[in-house]
PDB file of C-alpha atoms and ligand atoms in Angstrom:
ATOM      1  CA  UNK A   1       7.378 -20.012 -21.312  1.00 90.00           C
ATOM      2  CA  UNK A   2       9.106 -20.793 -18.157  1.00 97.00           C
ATOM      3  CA  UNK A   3       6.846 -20.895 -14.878  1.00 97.00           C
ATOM      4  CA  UNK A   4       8.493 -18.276 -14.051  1.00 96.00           C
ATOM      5  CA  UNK A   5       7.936 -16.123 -17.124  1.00 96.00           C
ATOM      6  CA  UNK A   6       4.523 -17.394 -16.415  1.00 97.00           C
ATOM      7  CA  UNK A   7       4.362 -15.974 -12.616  1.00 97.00           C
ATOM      8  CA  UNK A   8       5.930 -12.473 -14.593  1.00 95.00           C
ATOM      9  CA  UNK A   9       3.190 -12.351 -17.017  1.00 96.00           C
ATOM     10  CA  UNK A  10       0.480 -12.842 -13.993  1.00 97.00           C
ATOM     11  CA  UNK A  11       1.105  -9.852 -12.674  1.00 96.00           C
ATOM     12  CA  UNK A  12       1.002  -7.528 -15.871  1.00 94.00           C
ATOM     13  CA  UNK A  13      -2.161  -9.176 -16.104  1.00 96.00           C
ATOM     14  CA  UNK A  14      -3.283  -8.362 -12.746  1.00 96.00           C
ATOM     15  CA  UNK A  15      -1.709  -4.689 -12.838  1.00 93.00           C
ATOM     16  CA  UNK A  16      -2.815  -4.485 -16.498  1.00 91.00           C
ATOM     17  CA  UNK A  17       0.273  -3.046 -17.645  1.00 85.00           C
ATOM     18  CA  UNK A  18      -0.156  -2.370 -21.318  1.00 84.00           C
ATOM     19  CA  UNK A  19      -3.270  -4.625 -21.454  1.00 89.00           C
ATOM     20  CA  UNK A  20      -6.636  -4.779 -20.020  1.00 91.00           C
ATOM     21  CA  UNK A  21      -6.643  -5.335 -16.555  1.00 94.00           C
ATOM     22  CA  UNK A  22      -7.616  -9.225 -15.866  1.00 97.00           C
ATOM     23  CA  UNK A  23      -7.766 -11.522 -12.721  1.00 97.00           C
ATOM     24  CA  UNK A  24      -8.897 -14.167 -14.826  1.00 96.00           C
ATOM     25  CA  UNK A  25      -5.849 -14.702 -17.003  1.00 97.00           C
ATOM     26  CA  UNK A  26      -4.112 -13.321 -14.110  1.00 97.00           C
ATOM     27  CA  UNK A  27      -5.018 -16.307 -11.612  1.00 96.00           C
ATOM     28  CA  UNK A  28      -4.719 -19.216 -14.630  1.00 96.00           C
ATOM     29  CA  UNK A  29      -0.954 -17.941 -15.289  1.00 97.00           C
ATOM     30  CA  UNK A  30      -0.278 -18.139 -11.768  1.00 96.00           C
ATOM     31  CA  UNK A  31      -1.470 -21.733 -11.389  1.00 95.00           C
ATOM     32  CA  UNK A  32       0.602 -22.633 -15.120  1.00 96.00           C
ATOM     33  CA  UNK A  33       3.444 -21.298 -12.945  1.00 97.00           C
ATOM     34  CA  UNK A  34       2.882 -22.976  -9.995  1.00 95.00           C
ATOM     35  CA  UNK A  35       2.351 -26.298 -11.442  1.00 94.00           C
ATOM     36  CA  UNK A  36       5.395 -25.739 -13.637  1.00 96.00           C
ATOM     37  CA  UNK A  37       7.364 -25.502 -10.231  1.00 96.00           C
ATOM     38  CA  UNK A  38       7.385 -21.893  -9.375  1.00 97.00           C
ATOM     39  CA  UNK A  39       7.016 -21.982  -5.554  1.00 96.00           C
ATOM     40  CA  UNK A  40       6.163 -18.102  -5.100  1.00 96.00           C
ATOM     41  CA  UNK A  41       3.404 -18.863  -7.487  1.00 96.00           C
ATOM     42  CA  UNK A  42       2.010 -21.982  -5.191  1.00 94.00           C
ATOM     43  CA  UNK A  43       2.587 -19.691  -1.738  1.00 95.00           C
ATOM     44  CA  UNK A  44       0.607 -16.467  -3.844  1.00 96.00           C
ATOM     45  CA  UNK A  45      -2.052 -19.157  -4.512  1.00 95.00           C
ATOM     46  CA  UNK A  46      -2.094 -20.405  -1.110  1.00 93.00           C
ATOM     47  CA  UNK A  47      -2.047 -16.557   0.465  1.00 95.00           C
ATOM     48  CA  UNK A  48      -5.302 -15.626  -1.719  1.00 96.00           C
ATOM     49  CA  UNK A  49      -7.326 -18.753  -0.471  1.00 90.00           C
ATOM     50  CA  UNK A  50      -6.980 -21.037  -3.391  1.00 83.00           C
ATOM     51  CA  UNK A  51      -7.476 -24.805  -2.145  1.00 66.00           C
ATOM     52  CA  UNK A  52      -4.847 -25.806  -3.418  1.00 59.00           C
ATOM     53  CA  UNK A  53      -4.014 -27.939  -0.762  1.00 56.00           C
ATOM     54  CA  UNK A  54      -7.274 -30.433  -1.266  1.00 63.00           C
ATOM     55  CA  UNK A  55      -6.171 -30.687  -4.481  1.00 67.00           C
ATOM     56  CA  UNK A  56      -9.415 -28.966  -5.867  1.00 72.00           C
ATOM     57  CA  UNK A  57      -7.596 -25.918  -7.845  1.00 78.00           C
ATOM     58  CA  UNK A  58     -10.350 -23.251  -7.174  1.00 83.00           C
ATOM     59  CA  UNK A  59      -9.283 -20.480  -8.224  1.00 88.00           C
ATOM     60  CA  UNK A  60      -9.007 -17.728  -6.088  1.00 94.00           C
ATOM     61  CA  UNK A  61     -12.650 -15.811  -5.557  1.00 94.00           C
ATOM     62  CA  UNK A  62     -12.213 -12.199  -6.701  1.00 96.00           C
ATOM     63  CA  UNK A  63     -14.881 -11.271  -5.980  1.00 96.00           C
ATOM     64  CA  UNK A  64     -14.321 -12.090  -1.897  1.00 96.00           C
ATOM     65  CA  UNK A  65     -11.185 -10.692  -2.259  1.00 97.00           C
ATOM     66  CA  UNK A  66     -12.169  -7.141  -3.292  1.00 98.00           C
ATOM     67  CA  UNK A  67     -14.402  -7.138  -0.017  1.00 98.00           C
ATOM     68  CA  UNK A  68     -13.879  -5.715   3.008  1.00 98.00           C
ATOM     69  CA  UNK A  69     -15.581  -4.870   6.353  1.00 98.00           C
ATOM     70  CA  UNK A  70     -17.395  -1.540   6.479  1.00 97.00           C
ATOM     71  CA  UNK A  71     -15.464   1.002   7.376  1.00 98.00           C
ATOM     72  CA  UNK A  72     -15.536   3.018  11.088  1.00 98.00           C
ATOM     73  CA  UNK A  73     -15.510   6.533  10.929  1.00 98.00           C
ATOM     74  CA  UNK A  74     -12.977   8.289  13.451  1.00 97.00           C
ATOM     75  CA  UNK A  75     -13.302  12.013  11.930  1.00 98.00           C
ATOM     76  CA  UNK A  76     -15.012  14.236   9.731  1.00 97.00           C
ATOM     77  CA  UNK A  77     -12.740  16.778   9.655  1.00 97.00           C
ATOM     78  CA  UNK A  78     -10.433  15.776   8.458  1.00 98.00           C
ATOM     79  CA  UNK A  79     -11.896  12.459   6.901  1.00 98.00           C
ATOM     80  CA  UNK A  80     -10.524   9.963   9.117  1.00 98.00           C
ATOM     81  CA  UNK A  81     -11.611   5.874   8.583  1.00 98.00           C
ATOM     82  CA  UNK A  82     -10.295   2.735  10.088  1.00 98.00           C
ATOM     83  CA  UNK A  83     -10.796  -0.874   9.017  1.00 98.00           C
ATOM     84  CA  UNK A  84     -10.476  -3.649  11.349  1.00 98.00           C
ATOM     85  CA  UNK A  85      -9.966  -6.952   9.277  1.00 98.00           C
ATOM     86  CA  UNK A  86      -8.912  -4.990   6.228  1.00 98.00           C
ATOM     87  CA  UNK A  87      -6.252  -7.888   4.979  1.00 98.00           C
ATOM     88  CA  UNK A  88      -5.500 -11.625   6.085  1.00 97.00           C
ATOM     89  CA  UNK A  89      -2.862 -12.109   8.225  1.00 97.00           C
ATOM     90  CA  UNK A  90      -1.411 -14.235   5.796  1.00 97.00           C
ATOM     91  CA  UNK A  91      -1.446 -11.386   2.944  1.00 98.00           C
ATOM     92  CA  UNK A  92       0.103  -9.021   6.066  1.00 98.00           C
ATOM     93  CA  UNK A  93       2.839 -11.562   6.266  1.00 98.00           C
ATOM     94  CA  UNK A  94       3.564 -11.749   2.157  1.00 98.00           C
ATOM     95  CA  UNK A  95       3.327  -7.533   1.769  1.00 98.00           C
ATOM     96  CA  UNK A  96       6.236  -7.531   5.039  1.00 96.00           C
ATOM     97  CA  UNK A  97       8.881  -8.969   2.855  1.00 84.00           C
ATOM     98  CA  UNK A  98       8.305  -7.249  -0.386  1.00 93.00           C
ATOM     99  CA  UNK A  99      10.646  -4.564  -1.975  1.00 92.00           C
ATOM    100  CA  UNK A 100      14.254  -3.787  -0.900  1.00 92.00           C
ATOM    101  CA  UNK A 101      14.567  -1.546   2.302  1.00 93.00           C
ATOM    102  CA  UNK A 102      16.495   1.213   2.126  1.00 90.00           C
ATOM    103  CA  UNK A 103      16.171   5.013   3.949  1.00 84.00           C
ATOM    104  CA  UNK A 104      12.801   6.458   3.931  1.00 77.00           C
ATOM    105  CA  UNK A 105      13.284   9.509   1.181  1.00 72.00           C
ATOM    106  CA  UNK A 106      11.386  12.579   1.261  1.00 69.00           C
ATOM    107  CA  UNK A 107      10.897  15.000  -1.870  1.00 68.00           C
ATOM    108  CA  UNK A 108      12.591  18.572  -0.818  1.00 70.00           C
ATOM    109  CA  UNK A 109      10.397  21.780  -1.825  1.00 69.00           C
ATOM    110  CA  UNK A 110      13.659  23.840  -1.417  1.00 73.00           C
ATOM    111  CA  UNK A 111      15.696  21.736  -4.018  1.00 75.00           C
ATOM    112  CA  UNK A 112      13.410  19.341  -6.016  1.00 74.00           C
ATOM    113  CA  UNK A 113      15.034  16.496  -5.160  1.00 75.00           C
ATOM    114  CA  UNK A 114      14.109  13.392  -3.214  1.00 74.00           C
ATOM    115  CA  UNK A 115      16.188  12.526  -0.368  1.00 73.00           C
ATOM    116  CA  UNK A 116      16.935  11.476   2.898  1.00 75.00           C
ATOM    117  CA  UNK A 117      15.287  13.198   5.757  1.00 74.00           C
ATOM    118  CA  UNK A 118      15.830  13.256   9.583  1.00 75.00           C
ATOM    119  CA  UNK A 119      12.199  13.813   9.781  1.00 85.00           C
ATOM    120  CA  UNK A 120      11.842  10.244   9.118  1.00 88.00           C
ATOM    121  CA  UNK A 121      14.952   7.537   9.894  1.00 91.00           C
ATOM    122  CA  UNK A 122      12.440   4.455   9.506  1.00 93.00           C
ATOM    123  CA  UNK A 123      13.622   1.707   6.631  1.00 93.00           C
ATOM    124  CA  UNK A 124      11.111   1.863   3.276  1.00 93.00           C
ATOM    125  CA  UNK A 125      10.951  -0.120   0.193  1.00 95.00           C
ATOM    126  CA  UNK A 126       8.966   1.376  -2.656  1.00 93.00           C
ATOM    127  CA  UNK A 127       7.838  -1.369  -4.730  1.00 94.00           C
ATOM    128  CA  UNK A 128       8.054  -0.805  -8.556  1.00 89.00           C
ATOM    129  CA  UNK A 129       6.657  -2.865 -11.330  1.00 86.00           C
ATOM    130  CA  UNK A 130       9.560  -5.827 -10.513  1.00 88.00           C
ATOM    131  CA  UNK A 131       8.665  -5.901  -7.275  1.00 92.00           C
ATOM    132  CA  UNK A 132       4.877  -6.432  -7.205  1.00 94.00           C
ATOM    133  CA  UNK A 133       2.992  -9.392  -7.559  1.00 96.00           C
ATOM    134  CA  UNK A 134      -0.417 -10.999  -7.492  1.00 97.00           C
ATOM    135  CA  UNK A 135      -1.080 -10.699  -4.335  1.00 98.00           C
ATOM    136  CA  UNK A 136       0.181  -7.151  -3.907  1.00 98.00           C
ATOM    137  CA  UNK A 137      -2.151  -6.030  -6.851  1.00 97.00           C
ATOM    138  CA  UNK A 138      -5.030  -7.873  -4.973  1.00 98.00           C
ATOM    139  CA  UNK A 139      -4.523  -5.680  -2.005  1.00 98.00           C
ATOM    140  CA  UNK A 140      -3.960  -2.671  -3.823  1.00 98.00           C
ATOM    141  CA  UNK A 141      -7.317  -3.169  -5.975  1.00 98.00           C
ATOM    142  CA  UNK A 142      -9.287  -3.864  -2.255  1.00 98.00           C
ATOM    143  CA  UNK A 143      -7.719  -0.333  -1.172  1.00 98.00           C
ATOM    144  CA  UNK A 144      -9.176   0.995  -4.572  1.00 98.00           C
ATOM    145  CA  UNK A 145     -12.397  -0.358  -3.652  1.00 98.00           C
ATOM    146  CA  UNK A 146     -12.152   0.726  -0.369  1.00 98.00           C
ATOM    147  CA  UNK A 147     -11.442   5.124  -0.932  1.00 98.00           C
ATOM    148  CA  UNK A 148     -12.772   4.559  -4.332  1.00 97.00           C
ATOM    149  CA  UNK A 149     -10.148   5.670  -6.004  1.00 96.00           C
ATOM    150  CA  UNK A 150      -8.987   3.801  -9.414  1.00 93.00           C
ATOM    151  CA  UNK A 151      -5.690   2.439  -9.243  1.00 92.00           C
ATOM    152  CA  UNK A 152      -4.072   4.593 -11.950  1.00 88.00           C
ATOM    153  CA  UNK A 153      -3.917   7.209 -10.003  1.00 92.00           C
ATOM    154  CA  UNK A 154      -2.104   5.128  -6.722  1.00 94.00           C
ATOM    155  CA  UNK A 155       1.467   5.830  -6.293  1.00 93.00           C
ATOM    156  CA  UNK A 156       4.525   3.237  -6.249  1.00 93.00           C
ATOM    157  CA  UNK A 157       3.013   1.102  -2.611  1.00 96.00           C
ATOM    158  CA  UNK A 158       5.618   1.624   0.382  1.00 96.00           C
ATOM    159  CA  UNK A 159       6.253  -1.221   2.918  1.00 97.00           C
ATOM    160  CA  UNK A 160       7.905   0.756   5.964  1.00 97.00           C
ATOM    161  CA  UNK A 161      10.075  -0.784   8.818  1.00 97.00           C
ATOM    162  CA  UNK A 162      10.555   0.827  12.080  1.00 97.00           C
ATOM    163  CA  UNK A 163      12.770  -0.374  14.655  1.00 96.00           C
ATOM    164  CA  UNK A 164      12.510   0.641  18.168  1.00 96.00           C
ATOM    165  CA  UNK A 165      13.539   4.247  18.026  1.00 94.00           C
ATOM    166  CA  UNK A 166      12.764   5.165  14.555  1.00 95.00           C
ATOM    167  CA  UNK A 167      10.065   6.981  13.090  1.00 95.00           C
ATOM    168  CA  UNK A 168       8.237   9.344  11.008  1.00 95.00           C
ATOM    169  CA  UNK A 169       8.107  12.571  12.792  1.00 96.00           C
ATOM    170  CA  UNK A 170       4.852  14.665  12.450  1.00 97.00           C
ATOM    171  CA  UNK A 171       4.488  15.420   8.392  1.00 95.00           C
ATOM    172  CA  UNK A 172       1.625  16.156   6.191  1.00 96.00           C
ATOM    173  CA  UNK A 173       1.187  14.292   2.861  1.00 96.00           C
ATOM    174  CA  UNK A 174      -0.291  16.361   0.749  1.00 96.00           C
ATOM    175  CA  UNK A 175       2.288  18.159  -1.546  1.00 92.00           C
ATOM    176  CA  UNK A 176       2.947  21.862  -1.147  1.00 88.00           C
ATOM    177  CA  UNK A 177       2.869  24.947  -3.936  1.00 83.00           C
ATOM    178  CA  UNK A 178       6.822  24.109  -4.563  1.00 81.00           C
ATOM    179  CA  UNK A 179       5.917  20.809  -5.791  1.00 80.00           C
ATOM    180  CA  UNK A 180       5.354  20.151  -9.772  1.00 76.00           C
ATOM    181  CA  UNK A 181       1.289  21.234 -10.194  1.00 78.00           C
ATOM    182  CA  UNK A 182       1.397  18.373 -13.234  1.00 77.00           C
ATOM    183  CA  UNK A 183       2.204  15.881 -11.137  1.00 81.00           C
ATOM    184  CA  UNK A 184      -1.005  16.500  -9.415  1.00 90.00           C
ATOM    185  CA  UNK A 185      -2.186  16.768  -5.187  1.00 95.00           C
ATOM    186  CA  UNK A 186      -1.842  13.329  -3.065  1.00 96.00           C
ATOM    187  CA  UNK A 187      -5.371  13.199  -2.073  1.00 97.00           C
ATOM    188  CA  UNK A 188      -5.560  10.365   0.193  1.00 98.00           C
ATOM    189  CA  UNK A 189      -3.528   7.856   2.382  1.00 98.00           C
ATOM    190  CA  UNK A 190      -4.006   4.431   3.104  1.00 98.00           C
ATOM    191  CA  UNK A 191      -1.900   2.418   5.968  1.00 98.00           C
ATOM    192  CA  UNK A 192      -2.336  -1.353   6.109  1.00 98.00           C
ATOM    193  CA  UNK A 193      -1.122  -2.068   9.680  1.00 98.00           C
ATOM    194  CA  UNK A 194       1.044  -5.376   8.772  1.00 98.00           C
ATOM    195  CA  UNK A 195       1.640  -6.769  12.342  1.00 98.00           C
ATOM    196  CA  UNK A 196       1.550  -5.880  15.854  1.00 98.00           C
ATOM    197  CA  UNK A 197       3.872  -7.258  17.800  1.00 97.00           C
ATOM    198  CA  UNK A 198       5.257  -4.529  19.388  1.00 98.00           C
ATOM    199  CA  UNK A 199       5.129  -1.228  22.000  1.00 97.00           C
ATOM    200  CA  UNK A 200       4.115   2.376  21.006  1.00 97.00           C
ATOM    201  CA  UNK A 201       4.015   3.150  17.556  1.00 98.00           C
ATOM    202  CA  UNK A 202       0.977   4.915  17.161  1.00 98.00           C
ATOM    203  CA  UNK A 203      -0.360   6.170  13.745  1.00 98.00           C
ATOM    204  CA  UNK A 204      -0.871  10.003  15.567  1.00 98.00           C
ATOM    205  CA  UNK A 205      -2.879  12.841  14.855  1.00 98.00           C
ATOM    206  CA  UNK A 206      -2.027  16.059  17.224  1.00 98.00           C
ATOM    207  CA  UNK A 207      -4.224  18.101  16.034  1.00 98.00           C
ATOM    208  CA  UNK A 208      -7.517  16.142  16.332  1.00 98.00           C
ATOM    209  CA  UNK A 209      -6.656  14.270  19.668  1.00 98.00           C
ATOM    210  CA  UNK A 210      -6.416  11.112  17.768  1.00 98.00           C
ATOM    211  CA  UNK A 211      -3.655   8.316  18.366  1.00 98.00           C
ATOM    212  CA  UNK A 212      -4.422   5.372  16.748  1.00 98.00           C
ATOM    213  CA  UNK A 213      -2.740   1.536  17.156  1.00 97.00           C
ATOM    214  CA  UNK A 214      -3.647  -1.187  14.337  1.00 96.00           C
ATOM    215  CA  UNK A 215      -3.655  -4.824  14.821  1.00 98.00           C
ATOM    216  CA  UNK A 216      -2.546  -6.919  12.357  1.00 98.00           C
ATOM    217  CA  UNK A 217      -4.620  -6.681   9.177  1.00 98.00           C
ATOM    218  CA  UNK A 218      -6.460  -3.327  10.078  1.00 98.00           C
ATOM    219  CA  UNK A 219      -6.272  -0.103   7.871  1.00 98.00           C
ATOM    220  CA  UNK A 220      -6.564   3.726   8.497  1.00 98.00           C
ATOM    221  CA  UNK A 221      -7.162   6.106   5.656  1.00 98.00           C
ATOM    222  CA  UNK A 222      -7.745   9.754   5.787  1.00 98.00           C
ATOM    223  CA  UNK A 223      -8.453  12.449   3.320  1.00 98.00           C
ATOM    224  CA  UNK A 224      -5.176  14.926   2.825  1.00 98.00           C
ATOM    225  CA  UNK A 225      -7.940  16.945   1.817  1.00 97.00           C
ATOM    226  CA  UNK A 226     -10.777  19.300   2.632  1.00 96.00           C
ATOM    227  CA  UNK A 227     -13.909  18.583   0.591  1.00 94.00           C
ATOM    228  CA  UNK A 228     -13.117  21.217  -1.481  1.00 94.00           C
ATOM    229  CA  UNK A 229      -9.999  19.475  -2.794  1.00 93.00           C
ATOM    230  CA  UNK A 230      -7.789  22.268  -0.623  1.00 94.00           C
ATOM    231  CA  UNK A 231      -4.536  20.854   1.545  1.00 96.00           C
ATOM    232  CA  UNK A 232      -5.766  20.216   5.027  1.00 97.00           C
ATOM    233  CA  UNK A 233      -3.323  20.691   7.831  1.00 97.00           C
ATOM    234  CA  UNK A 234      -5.584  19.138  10.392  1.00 98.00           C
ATOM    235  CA  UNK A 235      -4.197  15.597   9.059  1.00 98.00           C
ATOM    236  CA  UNK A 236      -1.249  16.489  10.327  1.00 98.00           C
ATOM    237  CA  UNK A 237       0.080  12.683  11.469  1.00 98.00           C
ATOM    238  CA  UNK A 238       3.385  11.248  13.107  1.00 98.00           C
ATOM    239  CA  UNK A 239       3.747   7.232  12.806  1.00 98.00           C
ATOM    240  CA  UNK A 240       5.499   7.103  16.343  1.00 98.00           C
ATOM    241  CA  UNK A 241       8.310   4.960  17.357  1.00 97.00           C
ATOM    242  CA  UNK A 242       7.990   1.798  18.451  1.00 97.00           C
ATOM    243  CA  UNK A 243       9.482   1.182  22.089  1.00 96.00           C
ATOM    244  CA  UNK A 244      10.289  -2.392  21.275  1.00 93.00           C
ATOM    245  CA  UNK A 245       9.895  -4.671  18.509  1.00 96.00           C
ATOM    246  CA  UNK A 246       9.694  -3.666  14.516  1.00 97.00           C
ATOM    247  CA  UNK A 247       6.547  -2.063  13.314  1.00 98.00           C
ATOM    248  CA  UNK A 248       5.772  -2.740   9.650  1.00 98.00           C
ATOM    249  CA  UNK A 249       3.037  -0.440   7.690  1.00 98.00           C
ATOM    250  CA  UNK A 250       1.896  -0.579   4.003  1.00 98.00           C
ATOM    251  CA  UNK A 251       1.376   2.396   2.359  1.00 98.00           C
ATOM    252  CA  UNK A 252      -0.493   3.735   0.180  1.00 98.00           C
ATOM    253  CA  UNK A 253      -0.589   7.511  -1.507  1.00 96.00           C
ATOM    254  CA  UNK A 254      -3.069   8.529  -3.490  1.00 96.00           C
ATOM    255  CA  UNK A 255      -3.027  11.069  -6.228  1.00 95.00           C
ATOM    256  CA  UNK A 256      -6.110  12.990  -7.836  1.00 93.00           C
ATOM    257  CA  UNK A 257      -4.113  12.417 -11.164  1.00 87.00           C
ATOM    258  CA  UNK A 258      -2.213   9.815 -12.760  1.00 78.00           C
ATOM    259  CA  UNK A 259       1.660   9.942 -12.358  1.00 68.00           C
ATOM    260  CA  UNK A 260       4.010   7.553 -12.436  1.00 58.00           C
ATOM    261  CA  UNK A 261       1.331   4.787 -12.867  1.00 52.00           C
ATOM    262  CA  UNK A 262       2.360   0.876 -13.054  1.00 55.00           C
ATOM    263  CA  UNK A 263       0.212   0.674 -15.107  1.00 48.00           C
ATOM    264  CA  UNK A 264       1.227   2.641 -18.334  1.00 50.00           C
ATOM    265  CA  UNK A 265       4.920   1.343 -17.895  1.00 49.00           C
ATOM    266  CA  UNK A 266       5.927  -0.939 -21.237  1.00 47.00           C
ATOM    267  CA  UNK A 267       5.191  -3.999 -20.412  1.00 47.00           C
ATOM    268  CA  UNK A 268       8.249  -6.057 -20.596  1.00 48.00           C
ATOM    269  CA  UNK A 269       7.547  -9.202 -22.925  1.00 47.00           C
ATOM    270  CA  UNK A 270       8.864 -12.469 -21.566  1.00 47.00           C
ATOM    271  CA  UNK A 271      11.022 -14.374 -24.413  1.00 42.00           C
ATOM    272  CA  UNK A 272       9.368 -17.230 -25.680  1.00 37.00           C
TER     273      UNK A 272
HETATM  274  O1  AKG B   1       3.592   4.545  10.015  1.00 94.52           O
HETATM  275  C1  AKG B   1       2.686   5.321  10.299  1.00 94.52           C
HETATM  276  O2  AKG B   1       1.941   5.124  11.264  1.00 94.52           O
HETATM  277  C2  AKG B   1       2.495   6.566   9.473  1.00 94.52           C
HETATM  278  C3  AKG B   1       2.978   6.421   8.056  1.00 94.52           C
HETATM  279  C4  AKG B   1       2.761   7.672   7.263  1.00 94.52           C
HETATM  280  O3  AKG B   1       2.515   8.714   7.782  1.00 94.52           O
HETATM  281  C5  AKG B   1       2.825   7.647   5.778  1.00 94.52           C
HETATM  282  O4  AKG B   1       3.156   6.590   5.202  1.00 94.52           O
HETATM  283  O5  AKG B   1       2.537   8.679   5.167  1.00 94.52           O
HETATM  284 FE1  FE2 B   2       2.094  10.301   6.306  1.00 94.52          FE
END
């Protein structure tokens, strides 16, 4: 295999796409690839704490990884959280450049289709299976750990860019009656704040008096839900636009049932 077949078959180990999930095998492919010259490899290494630097090839610790600061609560109703230290700035830094931008999309109750919205005129790259990667997965599993809620039933991540001016204009995310029932209700949302170099931009909530600004590294989730599993249009949320400098957000939606999952797509087989 090539190193970079090598780097490829990490990550269907670390998604687990059409295998058992395993960091294990994942991490040893990605250090095959980065010692057969695969520099994305080295730099994933390098991003998830691996010394490879002194020359001691630890393997990244998992088990570190997966942890994360306890998490503040901001509201009960709806269920509101924030964590401060969620991610390294270093994986903040590796999520910003993942994915193709392109217009935020919206799905249209009044059409079915997905498509552009003047709701929302930030720049979004949903990350498919190509697009992920070690590190990616890593943070993904910590948000699983985090709302503990198993990865299957994530959605495709989004990495969103707003420019001064842009932004997503007050929206719920939980899907109304017009959308398919068998593709199931987005229960939850995580935002990974990736930097914070900028003015305004506020993750806000009108209708609970809450207006919230992440530093680099920090996460807010909330419930799109009432405990009773009904839509909840208290979390009604704006990410507000940025006065100057770009804002860039992971995110996260999270279904009570599995659809579209990276996980059961066929895992493409490197040659060789
Ligand atoms: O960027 C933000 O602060 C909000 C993003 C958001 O509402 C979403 O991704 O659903
Ligand atoms: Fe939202």
């Amino acid at each position: 295999m090539t190193a970079s077949d090598l780097a490829s078959e990490a990550v269907l180990e670390a998604v687990g796409a059409g295998r058992p999930q395993n960091w294990a095998r994942a991490f040893t492919l990605l250090r095959a690839a980065a010692d057969g010259g695969d520099e994305r490899a080295g730099a994933q290494l390098a991003v998830l704490g691996s010394d490879a630097a002194t020359g001691e090839r630890r393997d990244p610790d998992i088990a570190a990884l997966l942890s994360f600061p306890a998490p503040v609560r901001m509201s009960e109703q709806p269920r509101l959280r924030s964590i401060a230290g969620f991610a390294s700035a270093a994986e903040c830094d590796w999520l910003r450049g993942r994915g193709t931008l392109g217009p935020a999309r919206v799905f249209d109750p009044a059409t079915g289709e997905v498509g552009t919205d003047p709701l929302r005129n930030n720049a979004c790259a949903e990350l498919e299976l190509d697009d992920l990667d070690v590190v990616t997965q890593v943070v993904r599993a910590r948000i699983a750990a985090a709302t503990r809620l198993p990865l299957p039933v994530f959605e495709k991540p989004q990495v969103l860019r707003y420019r001064p001016g842009e932004q997503f204009k007050a929206h719920v995310d939980y899907l109304g009656p017009a959308s398919p029932a068998a593709d199931g209700q987005r229960i939850a949302t995580f935002l990974l704040f990736l930097n914070e170099d900028y003015a305004g931009g506020e993750t806000e909530f009108p209708s609970i008096g809450v207006r919230h600004r992440g530093r680099t590294g920090d996460a807010l989730f909330f419930a799109n839900v009432d405990p009773a599993g009904r839509p909840d249009p208290l979390t009604l949320h704006a990410g507000n636009p940025p006065r100057d400098g770009e804002k860039w957000v992971f995110s996260q939606w999270i279904r009570d049932r599995s659809f579209t999952p990276l996980e059961r797509l066929p895992a493409a087989s490197p040659a060789g």
